[in-house]
Short mmCIF file of C-alpha atoms in Angstrom, two decimals:
data_model
loop_
_atom_site.label_atom_id
_atom_site.label_comp_id
_atom_site.label_asym_id
_atom_site.label_seq_id
_atom_site.Cartn_x
_atom_site.Cartn_y
_atom_site.Cartn_z
CA UNK V 1 43.11 49.63 -67.62
CA UNK V 2 46.14 48.39 -64.71
CA UNK V 3 45.45 48.70 -61.15
CA UNK V 4 49.06 50.26 -61.20
CA UNK V 5 47.66 53.66 -62.62
CA UNK V 6 45.25 53.68 -59.21
CA UNK V 7 48.93 55.56 -57.82
CA UNK V 8 48.07 58.39 -59.91
CA UNK V 9 44.90 58.76 -57.98
CA UNK V 10 46.03 58.52 -53.88
CA UNK V 11 45.09 61.37 -51.77
CA UNK V 12 46.78 59.85 -48.68
CA UNK V 13 50.06 59.35 -47.37
CA UNK V 14 48.89 56.16 -45.46
CA UNK V 15 45.46 53.92 -43.96
CA UNK V 16 45.40 55.95 -40.77
CA UNK V 17 45.04 60.03 -42.69
CA UNK V 18 42.74 57.30 -44.97
CA UNK V 19 40.63 56.32 -41.76
CA UNK V 20 40.85 59.70 -40.07
CA UNK V 21 39.08 61.10 -42.39
CA UNK V 22 36.66 58.61 -43.84
CA UNK V 23 35.41 59.03 -39.07
CA UNK V 24 34.69 62.83 -40.17
CA UNK V 25 33.22 62.08 -42.84
CA UNK V 26 31.20 59.18 -41.29
CA UNK V 27 30.07 61.76 -39.10
CA UNK V 28 28.33 64.01 -41.52
CA UNK V 29 24.77 64.26 -40.95
CA UNK V 30 24.27 64.89 -44.34
CA UNK V 31 24.94 60.95 -45.23
CA UNK V 32 21.73 58.45 -44.43
CA UNK V 33 23.00 54.91 -43.40
CA UNK V 34 23.22 52.99 -46.32
CA UNK V 35 26.05 55.84 -47.54
CA UNK V 36 27.93 55.57 -44.58
CA UNK V 37 27.41 51.05 -45.62
CA UNK V 38 28.91 52.62 -49.22
CA UNK V 39 31.09 54.44 -47.70
CA UNK V 40 32.88 52.09 -45.21
CA UNK V 41 32.60 49.65 -48.29
CA UNK V 42 34.54 51.72 -50.97
CA UNK V 43 37.54 53.04 -48.40
CA UNK V 44 38.01 49.02 -47.58
CA UNK V 45 38.40 48.75 -51.33
CA UNK V 46 41.00 51.87 -51.19
CA UNK V 47 43.51 50.40 -48.93
CA UNK V 48 46.21 49.16 -51.15
CA UNK V 49 45.96 52.54 -53.07
CA UNK V 50 45.50 54.32 -50.08
CA UNK V 51 42.15 56.29 -50.74
CA UNK V 52 41.63 54.85 -54.84
CA UNK V 53 39.87 51.56 -55.77
CA UNK V 54 37.97 50.79 -58.73
CA UNK V 55 34.34 49.30 -58.50
CA UNK V 56 31.20 48.54 -60.50
CA UNK V 57 27.12 49.40 -58.80
CA UNK V 58 26.01 46.54 -58.82
CA UNK V 59 29.43 45.47 -56.77
CA UNK V 60 28.31 47.51 -54.18
CA UNK V 61 25.13 46.59 -54.24
CA UNK V 62 25.22 42.99 -54.32
CA UNK V 63 28.32 42.94 -51.40
CA UNK V 64 25.74 45.26 -49.41
CA UNK V 65 22.23 43.95 -50.27
CA UNK V 66 21.01 47.04 -51.78
CA UNK V 67 19.89 47.78 -54.66
CA UNK V 68 22.32 49.74 -57.90
CA UNK V 69 19.09 52.48 -57.24
CA UNK V 70 19.78 52.85 -53.69
CA UNK V 71 23.78 52.90 -54.56
CA UNK V 72 24.16 55.48 -57.09
CA UNK V 73 22.71 57.78 -54.99
CA UNK V 74 25.05 57.19 -52.26
CA UNK V 75 27.47 57.85 -54.66
CA UNK V 76 25.44 61.32 -56.19
CA UNK V 77 25.00 62.32 -52.32
CA UNK V 78 29.08 61.76 -51.42
CA UNK V 79 30.27 63.66 -55.06
CA UNK V 80 27.78 66.54 -53.92
CA UNK V 81 29.70 66.54 -50.39
CA UNK V 82 33.03 66.63 -52.36
CA UNK V 83 34.16 62.75 -50.35
CA UNK V 84 34.61 61.08 -53.73
CA UNK V 85 34.59 61.93 -56.79
CA UNK V 86 34.72 59.40 -60.07
CA UNK V 87 35.92 58.39 -63.37
CA UNK V 88 34.69 55.86 -66.02
CA UNK V 89 37.00 54.32 -67.88
CA UNK V 90 36.92 53.51 -71.83
CA UNK V 91 37.34 49.59 -70.49
CA UNK V 92 34.95 48.04 -71.51
CA UNK V 93 33.57 44.52 -69.21
CA UNK V 94 33.51 40.60 -70.79
CA UNK V 95 28.94 41.76 -71.08
CA UNK V 96 30.09 44.42 -73.38
CA UNK V 97 29.53 47.25 -71.14
CA UNK V 98 32.09 50.01 -69.29
CA UNK V 99 34.42 48.64 -67.36
CA UNK V 100 33.99 49.71 -63.34
CA UNK V 101 34.70 53.14 -62.63
CA UNK V 102 37.86 54.53 -60.40
CA UNK V 103 36.17 56.05 -57.22
CA UNK V 104 38.99 58.35 -55.70
CA UNK V 105 37.99 59.41 -51.64
CA UNK V 106 38.43 62.97 -51.15
CA UNK V 107 40.55 64.24 -48.87
CA UNK V 108 38.54 66.63 -45.85
CA UNK V 109 38.61 70.58 -46.79
CA UNK V 110 41.41 72.06 -44.24
CA UNK V 111 39.26 73.35 -40.93
CA UNK V 112 40.43 76.35 -39.41
CA UNK V 113 42.44 76.84 -36.59
CA UNK V 114 41.06 76.50 -32.76
CA UNK V 115 40.10 79.38 -31.68
CA UNK V 116 43.17 79.57 -29.00
CA UNK V 117 45.88 80.06 -32.23
CA UNK V 118 45.47 83.91 -32.71
CA UNK V 119 42.74 85.98 -31.87
CA UNK V 120 40.67 87.79 -34.42
CA UNK V 121 38.17 91.13 -34.46
CA UNK V 122 35.52 92.14 -31.75
CA UNK V 123 31.56 90.85 -32.95
CA UNK V 124 31.49 94.75 -32.85
CA UNK V 125 34.12 94.95 -35.17
CA UNK V 126 32.46 91.97 -38.12
CA UNK V 127 29.52 94.31 -37.94
CA UNK V 128 31.61 96.12 -40.14
CA UNK V 129 32.10 94.16 -43.27
CA UNK V 130 30.33 93.61 -46.29
CA UNK V 131 28.37 91.34 -46.06
CA UNK V 132 26.47 91.62 -49.87
CA UNK V 133 22.75 92.54 -50.45
CA UNK V 134 20.21 89.94 -50.17
CA UNK V 135 19.02 89.61 -54.14
CA UNK V 136 15.68 89.13 -54.96
CA UNK V 137 12.95 87.61 -52.96
CA UNK V 138 12.91 84.17 -51.43
CA UNK V 139 9.97 81.66 -50.65
CA UNK V 140 12.77 80.41 -47.73
CA UNK V 141 10.58 77.69 -45.23
CA UNK V 142 11.43 77.98 -41.81
CA UNK V 143 12.63 76.02 -40.02
CA UNK V 144 13.63 77.17 -35.87
CA UNK V 145 14.60 75.05 -33.06
CA UNK V 146 11.88 76.76 -30.84
CA UNK V 147 9.08 79.27 -31.86
CA UNK V 148 6.99 80.51 -28.54
CA UNK V 149 5.63 83.00 -31.26
CA UNK V 150 2.68 82.04 -32.25
CA UNK V 151 3.42 84.79 -35.96
CA UNK V 152 6.83 83.13 -36.28
CA UNK V 153 5.02 79.62 -36.11
CA UNK V 154 2.92 80.54 -39.35
CA UNK V 155 5.37 81.82 -41.31
CA UNK V 156 6.95 78.28 -41.77
CA UNK V 157 4.70 77.79 -44.45
CA UNK V 158 4.56 80.65 -46.15
CA UNK V 159 6.79 83.14 -49.08
CA UNK V 160 8.27 85.56 -46.97
CA UNK V 161 9.71 88.63 -48.32
CA UNK V 162 13.08 90.12 -47.31
CA UNK V 163 12.19 92.60 -45.83
CA UNK V 164 10.50 90.05 -43.24
CA UNK V 165 13.47 87.62 -43.77
CA UNK V 166 16.29 90.64 -42.43
CA UNK V 167 13.83 91.42 -39.39
CA UNK V 168 14.04 87.45 -38.70
CA UNK V 169 17.79 87.53 -39.46
CA UNK V 170 17.85 90.93 -37.01
CA UNK V 171 16.32 89.30 -34.26
CA UNK V 172 17.56 85.72 -34.33
CA UNK V 173 18.43 85.98 -31.18
CA UNK V 174 15.21 86.04 -29.58
CA UNK V 175 13.24 83.86 -31.41
CA UNK V 176 15.78 81.06 -30.95
CA UNK V 177 16.17 81.87 -27.45
CA UNK V 178 16.38 77.71 -26.63
CA UNK V 179 19.30 76.55 -29.42
CA UNK V 180 21.32 77.74 -26.30
CA UNK V 181 23.74 79.40 -28.08
CA UNK V 182 24.21 83.02 -26.63
CA UNK V 183 22.73 86.47 -28.16
CA UNK V 184 25.80 87.49 -29.15
CA UNK V 185 26.71 83.89 -31.44
CA UNK V 186 23.08 83.91 -32.51
CA UNK V 187 23.58 87.09 -33.79
CA UNK V 188 26.75 86.84 -35.69
CA UNK V 189 24.66 83.95 -37.48
CA UNK V 190 21.98 86.55 -37.99
CA UNK V 191 24.68 89.17 -39.38
CA UNK V 192 26.85 86.42 -41.99
CA UNK V 193 23.63 84.33 -43.29
CA UNK V 194 21.34 85.95 -45.89
CA UNK V 195 18.45 84.07 -45.32
CA UNK V 196 16.42 81.88 -42.17
CA UNK V 197 16.95 79.13 -43.20
CA UNK V 198 20.60 79.48 -44.07
CA UNK V 199 21.11 80.66 -40.83
CA UNK V 200 19.18 77.97 -39.29
CA UNK V 201 21.28 75.85 -41.09
CA UNK V 202 24.69 77.28 -39.07
CA UNK V 203 22.53 76.65 -36.08
CA UNK V 204 22.17 72.81 -36.48
CA UNK V 205 26.11 72.73 -38.13
CA UNK V 206 26.75 73.48 -34.54
CA UNK V 207 24.46 71.78 -32.13
CA UNK V 208 25.60 68.40 -34.81
CA UNK V 209 28.74 68.72 -34.07
CA UNK V 210 28.45 68.95 -30.14
CA UNK V 211 26.23 66.20 -30.35
CA UNK V 212 28.66 63.63 -32.33
CA UNK V 213 31.51 64.61 -30.09
CA UNK V 214 29.96 64.24 -27.02
CA UNK V 215 28.76 60.95 -28.07
CA UNK V 216 32.51 59.15 -30.28
CA UNK V 217 34.12 60.22 -26.91
CA UNK V 218 31.19 59.49 -24.57
CA UNK V 219 31.63 63.00 -22.70
CA UNK V 220 29.47 65.42 -21.77
CA UNK V 221 29.66 69.59 -23.57
CA UNK V 222 27.33 72.73 -22.06
CA UNK V 223 26.72 74.62 -24.26
CA UNK V 224 27.08 77.86 -22.07
CA UNK V 225 30.90 76.24 -21.47
CA UNK V 226 31.89 76.77 -24.89
CA UNK V 227 30.21 80.06 -25.97
CA UNK V 228 33.26 82.35 -26.55
CA UNK V 229 35.36 79.44 -28.03
CA UNK V 230 32.04 79.07 -30.52
CA UNK V 231 32.39 83.18 -31.21
CA UNK V 232 35.64 82.94 -32.37
CA UNK V 233 35.66 80.22 -34.36
CA UNK V 234 32.00 81.33 -35.77
CA UNK V 235 34.23 84.26 -36.78
CA UNK V 236 36.94 83.04 -38.65
CA UNK V 237 33.98 80.34 -40.17
CA UNK V 238 32.61 83.27 -41.72
CA UNK V 239 36.08 85.05 -42.71
CA UNK V 240 37.14 82.15 -44.89
CA UNK V 241 33.95 81.26 -46.67
CA UNK V 242 33.89 85.23 -47.70
CA UNK V 243 38.07 85.03 -48.80
CA UNK V 244 38.70 81.40 -49.80
CA UNK V 245 37.39 78.55 -52.43
CA UNK V 246 35.10 76.41 -50.67
CA UNK V 247 33.86 73.60 -52.34
CA UNK V 248 31.52 72.66 -49.54
CA UNK V 249 30.83 74.79 -47.45
CA UNK V 250 28.12 73.12 -44.67
CA UNK V 251 30.87 70.17 -44.84
CA UNK V 252 33.62 72.70 -43.96
CA UNK V 253 31.44 74.65 -40.71
CA UNK V 254 30.39 70.86 -39.34
CA UNK V 255 34.09 69.62 -39.28
CA UNK V 256 35.78 72.68 -37.77
CA UNK V 257 32.98 72.52 -34.90
CA UNK V 258 34.12 69.31 -34.44
CA UNK V 259 37.77 69.89 -33.99
CA UNK V 260 36.64 72.91 -31.75
CA UNK V 261 34.61 70.31 -29.49
CA UNK V 262 37.27 67.81 -29.34
CA UNK V 263 40.07 70.32 -28.21
CA UNK V 264 37.47 71.58 -25.80
CA UNK V 265 36.48 68.02 -24.00
CA UNK V 266 40.90 67.16 -24.39
CA UNK V 267 41.64 71.15 -22.55
CA UNK V 268 38.81 69.92 -19.89
CA UNK V 269 40.95 66.58 -19.33
CA UNK V 270 43.93 67.98 -19.60
CA UNK V 271 42.84 71.07 -16.55
CA UNK V 272 41.40 67.62 -14.93
CA UNK V 273 44.51 65.67 -14.36
CA UNK V 274 46.56 68.08 -13.07
CA UNK V 275 43.22 69.95 -10.65
CA UNK V 276 43.75 65.73 -9.74
CA UNK V 277 47.78 65.43 -10.06
CA UNK V 278 48.47 68.97 -7.42
CA UNK V 279 45.63 67.29 -4.62
CA UNK V 280 47.54 64.11 -4.84
CA UNK V 281 51.23 65.54 -4.37
CA UNK V 282 49.59 68.59 -1.39
CA UNK V 283 47.89 65.07 0.35
CA UNK V 284 51.47 63.49 0.37
CA UNK V 285 53.45 66.72 0.77
CA UNK V 286 51.00 67.34 4.10
#
């Protein structure tokens, strides 16, 4: 296969777009250290045909000094997270084996608009939305941030019925007070979740996105100052998850909240600059 065929698999117009997407992917909590290293190496090889390259697993293993099995697991994770696609080739290697696969880096899901753009229905209105019925019993492992109630602690290793799960979802705000999210936001999550583990995952996504942005921008973001924005963003996310075909819903939610917290920080920085400028102007005019 001629390398020119890689043009058919390009997904990005330029290197900057590719790099911006990779920066988002590297913050995904589903990736471990080796998976991030594999993704970064693939990216370094996919600059000529932005987002596409041909690589053997053994080549990646040799370059990163890891096992071929580790590379295989990393590629599987990246495929599951819809970050890459691999396309086998029919070309035979000199030793008689199959040729290098084409690895295609995929653009991230387009996140919802920030909550500053358009108004959305309130939480009270959202209660009327039909979110379907929970199907069958689920044996869920409850993984709360903090449970002060001993009764709830015993549920962590116990299969729970649909009725118990519904009760926990209705009282999500009561058992997750230390998460930092407001009762209204926890109620939204509980309303649109079909299981306790699904609700807990959304809480973790929000907190992880906040932590990643705080680390990336070297700033402090207070949850109490962002509750309204989180509330509107949650409603928009759940609306899009119900009405659009989104392959990786966890990654979609994570990227959306990353963008939200970045926007909040940028607006806070801009407001501070204007405040300082006005104070300086007032001082000079005295």
